[in-house]
């Protein structure tokens, strides 16, 4: 039985490798950033998102390549979106989950702007940044969403939420491992019902409603995170104080690495605070270890 299972697993792996090769042939020759984007790991994610149907995965991938060509997410720089992050409504955590995945923390109650485009651009920037900071061989990230202060006044319009869902599902397939919605208020339930309509069933299964005072919720959280890392608002013992100036400095450093990876001739940008106003220059630094699989 063990040998049969082992052979079955190998056969399944071989079949998937064959599908990757088939998809690569189907999309044809690529150049520039599109070629760099389409690693084998990238193709596997698109195939996984379309249940290993090559034709459907090809269509999905081609749509992403068109989107990246026009939207140019890899060219967004922190100083362009820093004002959106002043209230910590989306940030990258300084800890990882048990699987070593990058963690994004979202606080919808901290919404500070009205521009739909800028909100989306800010989120896309942080998605790209989170991917760049994934450990070698890691393809997914985890989200922690804190609903403290959430109200109808701070919630984004349904249309904007729909656009965000479209971008996440259509252009970042299989990037989300799990999303914990912590202490969502009753008024969020109607909002989520409207959003869930646009969610792929596989994505919807990754969304977990958790409540720090609920024992089952906390056991679930502990299965993903070290309780000593987890901030108090998520039921842990950790503390996470957001320093916008320090976060801006880290993002500016990452921008240099991003530009190097994509071969973009960025000029050093002067920053001193989150607003992008004058002071220390972020100088180019030696390229880090290859991150092709991380950004695909």
Short mmCIF file of C-alpha atoms in Angstrom, two decimals:
data_model
loop_
_atom_site.label_atom_id
_atom_site.label_comp_id
_atom_site.label_asym_id
_atom_site.label_seq_id
_atom_site.Cartn_x
_atom_site.Cartn_y
_atom_site.Cartn_z
CA UNK A 1 0.00 0.00 0.00
CA UNK A 2 2.84 2.37 0.91
CA UNK A 3 4.56 1.68 -2.43
CA UNK A 4 1.33 2.25 -4.35
CA UNK A 5 0.81 5.54 -2.55
CA UNK A 6 4.39 6.58 -3.23
CA UNK A 7 4.05 5.76 -6.93
CA UNK A 8 0.72 7.60 -7.06
CA UNK A 9 2.28 10.73 -5.56
CA UNK A 10 5.15 10.59 -8.05
CA UNK A 11 2.75 10.09 -10.96
CA UNK A 12 0.72 13.08 -9.78
CA UNK A 13 3.87 15.20 -9.54
CA UNK A 14 4.98 14.14 -13.02
CA UNK A 15 1.57 14.99 -14.44
CA UNK A 16 1.70 18.44 -12.90
CA UNK A 17 5.19 19.06 -14.21
CA UNK A 18 3.87 18.07 -17.62
CA UNK A 19 1.03 20.58 -17.26
CA UNK A 20 3.54 23.32 -16.42
CA UNK A 21 5.49 22.52 -19.57
CA UNK A 22 2.28 22.46 -21.58
CA UNK A 23 1.26 25.87 -20.26
CA UNK A 24 4.69 27.32 -20.97
CA UNK A 25 4.45 26.10 -24.56
CA UNK A 26 0.91 27.46 -24.86
CA UNK A 27 1.83 31.01 -23.79
CA UNK A 28 4.72 31.05 -26.24
CA UNK A 29 7.98 33.04 -26.11
CA UNK A 30 8.14 35.84 -23.56
CA UNK A 31 10.64 38.61 -23.01
CA UNK A 32 11.54 41.23 -20.46
CA UNK A 33 9.55 41.40 -17.26
CA UNK A 34 6.92 38.96 -18.51
CA UNK A 35 9.60 36.29 -18.90
CA UNK A 36 10.94 37.03 -15.43
CA UNK A 37 7.44 36.88 -13.97
CA UNK A 38 6.55 33.51 -15.50
CA UNK A 39 8.66 31.13 -13.42
CA UNK A 40 7.59 27.50 -13.08
CA UNK A 41 6.25 28.31 -9.60
CA UNK A 42 4.17 31.10 -11.11
CA UNK A 43 2.69 28.79 -13.76
CA UNK A 44 1.83 26.23 -11.10
CA UNK A 45 -0.15 28.81 -9.16
CA UNK A 46 -2.21 29.73 -12.20
CA UNK A 47 -2.80 26.07 -12.98
CA UNK A 48 -3.79 25.41 -9.38
CA UNK A 49 -6.23 28.33 -9.50
CA UNK A 50 -7.87 26.80 -12.56
CA UNK A 51 -7.85 23.20 -11.36
CA UNK A 52 -4.94 22.36 -13.67
CA UNK A 53 -6.90 23.19 -16.81
CA UNK A 54 -4.21 24.49 -19.18
CA UNK A 55 -6.54 26.50 -21.42
CA UNK A 56 -8.19 28.28 -18.49
CA UNK A 57 -4.83 28.89 -16.79
CA UNK A 58 -3.44 30.31 -20.05
CA UNK A 59 -6.33 32.76 -20.35
CA UNK A 60 -5.92 33.82 -16.73
CA UNK A 61 -2.17 34.28 -17.04
CA UNK A 62 -2.48 36.26 -20.26
CA UNK A 63 -4.93 38.62 -18.54
CA UNK A 64 -2.42 39.14 -15.74
CA UNK A 65 0.43 39.83 -18.14
CA UNK A 66 -1.73 42.46 -19.88
CA UNK A 67 -2.64 43.98 -16.51
CA UNK A 68 0.97 44.10 -15.33
CA UNK A 69 2.02 45.69 -18.60
CA UNK A 70 -0.42 48.56 -18.13
CA UNK A 71 -0.72 48.86 -14.33
CA UNK A 72 3.01 48.25 -13.75
CA UNK A 73 2.73 47.15 -10.09
CA UNK A 74 6.49 46.59 -9.87
CA UNK A 75 7.06 50.30 -10.58
CA UNK A 76 4.96 51.60 -7.68
CA UNK A 77 7.23 53.17 -5.06
CA UNK A 78 6.54 53.75 -1.40
CA UNK A 79 6.79 57.53 -1.56
CA UNK A 80 3.87 57.47 -4.03
CA UNK A 81 1.54 55.66 -1.62
CA UNK A 82 3.05 56.46 1.80
CA UNK A 83 0.24 58.88 2.70
CA UNK A 84 -2.20 55.96 2.47
CA UNK A 85 -0.27 54.11 5.16
CA UNK A 86 0.00 56.87 7.74
CA UNK A 87 -2.69 55.29 9.94
CA UNK A 88 -1.36 51.70 9.58
CA UNK A 89 -4.43 50.54 7.68
CA UNK A 90 -2.20 48.03 5.84
CA UNK A 91 1.33 47.08 6.84
CA UNK A 92 3.77 44.18 6.77
CA UNK A 93 4.28 42.54 10.15
CA UNK A 94 7.72 42.05 11.66
CA UNK A 95 6.96 38.39 12.35
CA UNK A 96 5.95 35.34 10.29
CA UNK A 97 3.49 32.52 10.77
CA UNK A 98 4.54 28.97 11.67
CA UNK A 99 5.17 28.20 8.00
CA UNK A 100 7.51 31.17 7.64
CA UNK A 101 5.03 33.10 5.52
CA UNK A 102 4.97 36.88 5.28
CA UNK A 103 2.13 38.40 7.30
CA UNK A 104 0.12 41.43 6.22
CA UNK A 105 -1.86 43.26 8.90
CA UNK A 106 -4.95 45.17 7.82
CA UNK A 107 -6.98 47.59 9.92
CA UNK A 108 -10.08 48.70 7.98
CA UNK A 109 -11.11 50.87 10.93
CA UNK A 110 -8.06 53.03 10.25
CA UNK A 111 -9.23 54.09 6.78
CA UNK A 112 -7.90 57.61 6.22
CA UNK A 113 -8.55 58.48 2.56
CA UNK A 114 -11.39 58.44 0.05
CA UNK A 115 -9.56 57.78 -3.22
CA UNK A 116 -10.46 54.31 -4.52
CA UNK A 117 -7.52 54.25 -6.93
CA UNK A 118 -5.00 55.25 -4.26
CA UNK A 119 -6.35 52.70 -1.82
CA UNK A 120 -5.99 49.95 -4.40
CA UNK A 121 -2.55 51.16 -5.46
CA UNK A 122 -1.38 51.14 -1.84
CA UNK A 123 -2.63 47.58 -1.34
CA UNK A 124 -1.04 46.38 -4.59
CA UNK A 125 2.26 47.91 -3.53
CA UNK A 126 2.17 46.00 -0.23
CA UNK A 127 1.17 42.76 -1.96
CA UNK A 128 4.19 43.06 -4.24
CA UNK A 129 6.37 43.90 -1.25
CA UNK A 130 5.05 40.96 0.77
CA UNK A 131 5.77 38.60 -2.13
CA UNK A 132 9.28 39.95 -2.49
CA UNK A 133 9.86 39.21 1.19
CA UNK A 134 8.63 35.62 1.08
CA UNK A 135 11.19 33.01 2.12
CA UNK A 136 12.82 31.03 -0.67
CA UNK A 137 10.38 28.40 -1.96
CA UNK A 138 7.44 30.01 -0.15
CA UNK A 139 4.57 31.13 -2.37
CA UNK A 140 1.86 32.34 0.00
CA UNK A 141 1.20 34.95 2.67
CA UNK A 142 -1.11 35.22 5.67
CA UNK A 143 -3.39 38.11 6.55
CA UNK A 144 -4.50 39.38 9.95
CA UNK A 145 -7.43 41.80 9.78
CA UNK A 146 -8.27 43.83 12.89
CA UNK A 147 -11.75 45.36 12.91
CA UNK A 148 -11.20 47.72 15.83
CA UNK A 149 -12.89 51.01 14.98
CA UNK A 150 -14.66 49.66 11.91
CA UNK A 151 -17.87 51.47 11.01
CA UNK A 152 -19.93 52.39 7.99
CA UNK A 153 -17.92 55.61 7.80
CA UNK A 154 -14.60 53.75 7.51
CA UNK A 155 -15.76 50.91 5.26
CA UNK A 156 -14.81 51.07 1.61
CA UNK A 157 -17.58 51.07 -1.03
CA UNK A 158 -18.73 47.68 -2.32
CA UNK A 159 -17.50 48.58 -5.81
CA UNK A 160 -13.97 49.22 -4.53
CA UNK A 161 -14.05 45.99 -2.54
CA UNK A 162 -15.17 44.16 -5.68
CA UNK A 163 -12.31 45.69 -7.68
CA UNK A 164 -9.84 44.61 -4.98
CA UNK A 165 -11.22 41.07 -5.00
CA UNK A 166 -10.89 40.98 -8.79
CA UNK A 167 -7.23 42.02 -8.63
CA UNK A 168 -6.41 39.61 -5.80
CA UNK A 169 -8.08 36.60 -7.38
CA UNK A 170 -7.28 37.40 -10.99
CA UNK A 171 -3.69 38.57 -10.70
CA UNK A 172 -2.39 37.09 -7.44
CA UNK A 173 -3.80 33.55 -7.56
CA UNK A 174 -2.85 31.16 -4.77
CA UNK A 175 -0.93 33.89 -2.95
CA UNK A 176 -3.26 33.89 0.05
CA UNK A 177 -2.82 31.06 2.55
CA UNK A 178 -5.32 32.29 5.13
CA UNK A 179 -7.08 35.50 6.18
CA UNK A 180 -8.14 35.92 9.80
CA UNK A 181 -10.95 38.42 10.36
CA UNK A 182 -10.64 39.36 14.02
CA UNK A 183 -13.66 40.62 15.94
CA UNK A 184 -15.73 41.72 12.93
CA UNK A 185 -18.79 43.69 14.11
CA UNK A 186 -22.35 42.79 13.19
CA UNK A 187 -22.51 45.56 10.60
CA UNK A 188 -19.69 43.83 8.70
CA UNK A 189 -21.79 40.70 8.14
CA UNK A 190 -23.96 42.36 5.47
CA UNK A 191 -20.85 43.84 3.86
CA UNK A 192 -19.16 40.42 3.76
CA UNK A 193 -22.23 38.74 2.29
CA UNK A 194 -22.05 41.18 -0.60
CA UNK A 195 -18.31 40.59 -1.04
CA UNK A 196 -18.55 36.82 -0.70
CA UNK A 197 -20.65 36.76 -3.85
CA UNK A 198 -17.51 37.72 -5.79
CA UNK A 199 -15.17 35.32 -3.97
CA UNK A 200 -14.01 32.10 -5.53
CA UNK A 201 -15.09 29.17 -3.28
CA UNK A 202 -11.44 28.25 -2.68
CA UNK A 203 -10.69 31.79 -1.55
CA UNK A 204 -13.78 31.92 0.67
CA UNK A 205 -12.58 28.78 2.49
CA UNK A 206 -9.40 30.62 3.46
CA UNK A 207 -11.35 33.34 5.29
CA UNK A 208 -11.62 32.65 9.04
CA UNK A 209 -13.75 34.67 11.46
CA UNK A 210 -12.05 34.69 14.86
CA UNK A 211 -12.82 36.18 18.25
CA UNK A 212 -10.01 36.47 20.86
CA UNK A 213 -12.36 35.59 23.74
CA UNK A 214 -13.47 32.41 22.00
CA UNK A 215 -11.41 29.33 22.91
CA UNK A 216 -11.82 27.62 19.52
CA UNK A 217 -10.80 30.81 17.73
CA UNK A 218 -7.65 31.09 19.80
CA UNK A 219 -6.71 27.45 19.24
CA UNK A 220 -7.03 28.07 15.52
CA UNK A 221 -4.86 31.18 15.74
CA UNK A 222 -2.22 29.29 17.75
CA UNK A 223 -2.05 26.64 15.04
CA UNK A 224 -0.86 29.37 12.65
CA UNK A 225 1.06 31.81 14.85
CA UNK A 226 3.33 31.94 17.88
CA UNK A 227 1.21 33.53 20.61
CA UNK A 228 4.25 35.55 21.75
CA UNK A 229 4.44 37.19 18.30
CA UNK A 230 0.72 37.71 17.88
CA UNK A 231 -0.35 41.26 18.88
CA UNK A 232 -2.81 41.63 21.75
CA UNK A 233 -5.68 42.71 19.52
CA UNK A 234 -5.45 39.28 17.87
CA UNK A 235 -5.43 37.48 21.21
CA UNK A 236 -1.66 37.11 21.58
CA UNK A 237 0.93 38.38 24.05
CA UNK A 238 2.92 40.45 21.58
CA UNK A 239 2.93 44.18 21.07
CA UNK A 240 3.21 45.85 17.70
CA UNK A 241 3.73 49.59 17.65
CA UNK A 242 3.60 51.05 14.19
CA UNK A 243 6.23 53.69 13.42
CA UNK A 244 5.36 55.21 10.06
CA UNK A 245 8.76 56.83 9.62
CA UNK A 246 10.62 53.58 10.33
CA UNK A 247 8.25 51.58 8.13
CA UNK A 248 8.80 54.10 5.34
CA UNK A 249 12.55 53.65 5.65
CA UNK A 250 12.21 49.87 5.34
CA UNK A 251 9.92 50.19 2.34
CA UNK A 252 12.35 52.58 0.63
CA UNK A 253 15.14 50.04 1.11
CA UNK A 254 12.93 47.35 -0.38
CA UNK A 255 12.16 49.64 -3.32
CA UNK A 256 15.86 49.60 -4.22
CA UNK A 257 15.86 45.79 -4.23
CA UNK A 258 12.67 45.68 -6.28
CA UNK A 259 14.12 48.03 -8.89
CA UNK A 260 17.28 45.93 -9.12
CA UNK A 261 15.33 42.73 -9.57
CA UNK A 262 13.13 44.08 -12.35
CA UNK A 263 15.97 46.00 -14.00
CA UNK A 264 14.33 49.37 -13.44
CA UNK A 265 16.63 52.39 -13.47
CA UNK A 266 15.28 54.10 -10.37
CA UNK A 267 16.86 57.27 -9.06
CA UNK A 268 17.56 57.28 -5.30
CA UNK A 269 14.72 58.96 -3.44
CA UNK A 270 15.25 61.29 -0.51
CA UNK A 271 13.16 60.45 2.54
CA UNK A 272 13.03 61.44 6.15
CA UNK A 273 9.49 60.64 7.08
CA UNK A 274 6.44 58.87 5.69
CA UNK A 275 5.51 61.86 3.58
CA UNK A 276 8.59 61.53 1.41
CA UNK A 277 9.97 64.95 2.31
CA UNK A 278 13.71 65.40 2.20
CA UNK A 279 16.63 64.07 4.28
CA UNK A 280 18.54 60.78 4.05
CA UNK A 281 19.11 59.34 0.63
CA UNK A 282 18.30 55.68 0.12
CA UNK A 283 21.35 54.54 -1.80
CA UNK A 284 21.44 51.47 -4.03
CA UNK A 285 22.86 48.36 -2.38
CA UNK A 286 24.18 45.04 -3.68
CA UNK A 287 21.49 42.76 -5.04
CA UNK A 288 20.18 40.19 -2.58
CA UNK A 289 19.96 36.48 -3.32
CA UNK A 290 17.86 35.61 -6.39
CA UNK A 291 14.17 36.23 -5.70
CA UNK A 292 12.66 35.22 -9.02
CA UNK A 293 10.37 32.66 -7.46
CA UNK A 294 9.25 35.08 -4.78
CA UNK A 295 7.98 37.78 -7.08
CA UNK A 296 6.32 35.50 -9.62
#
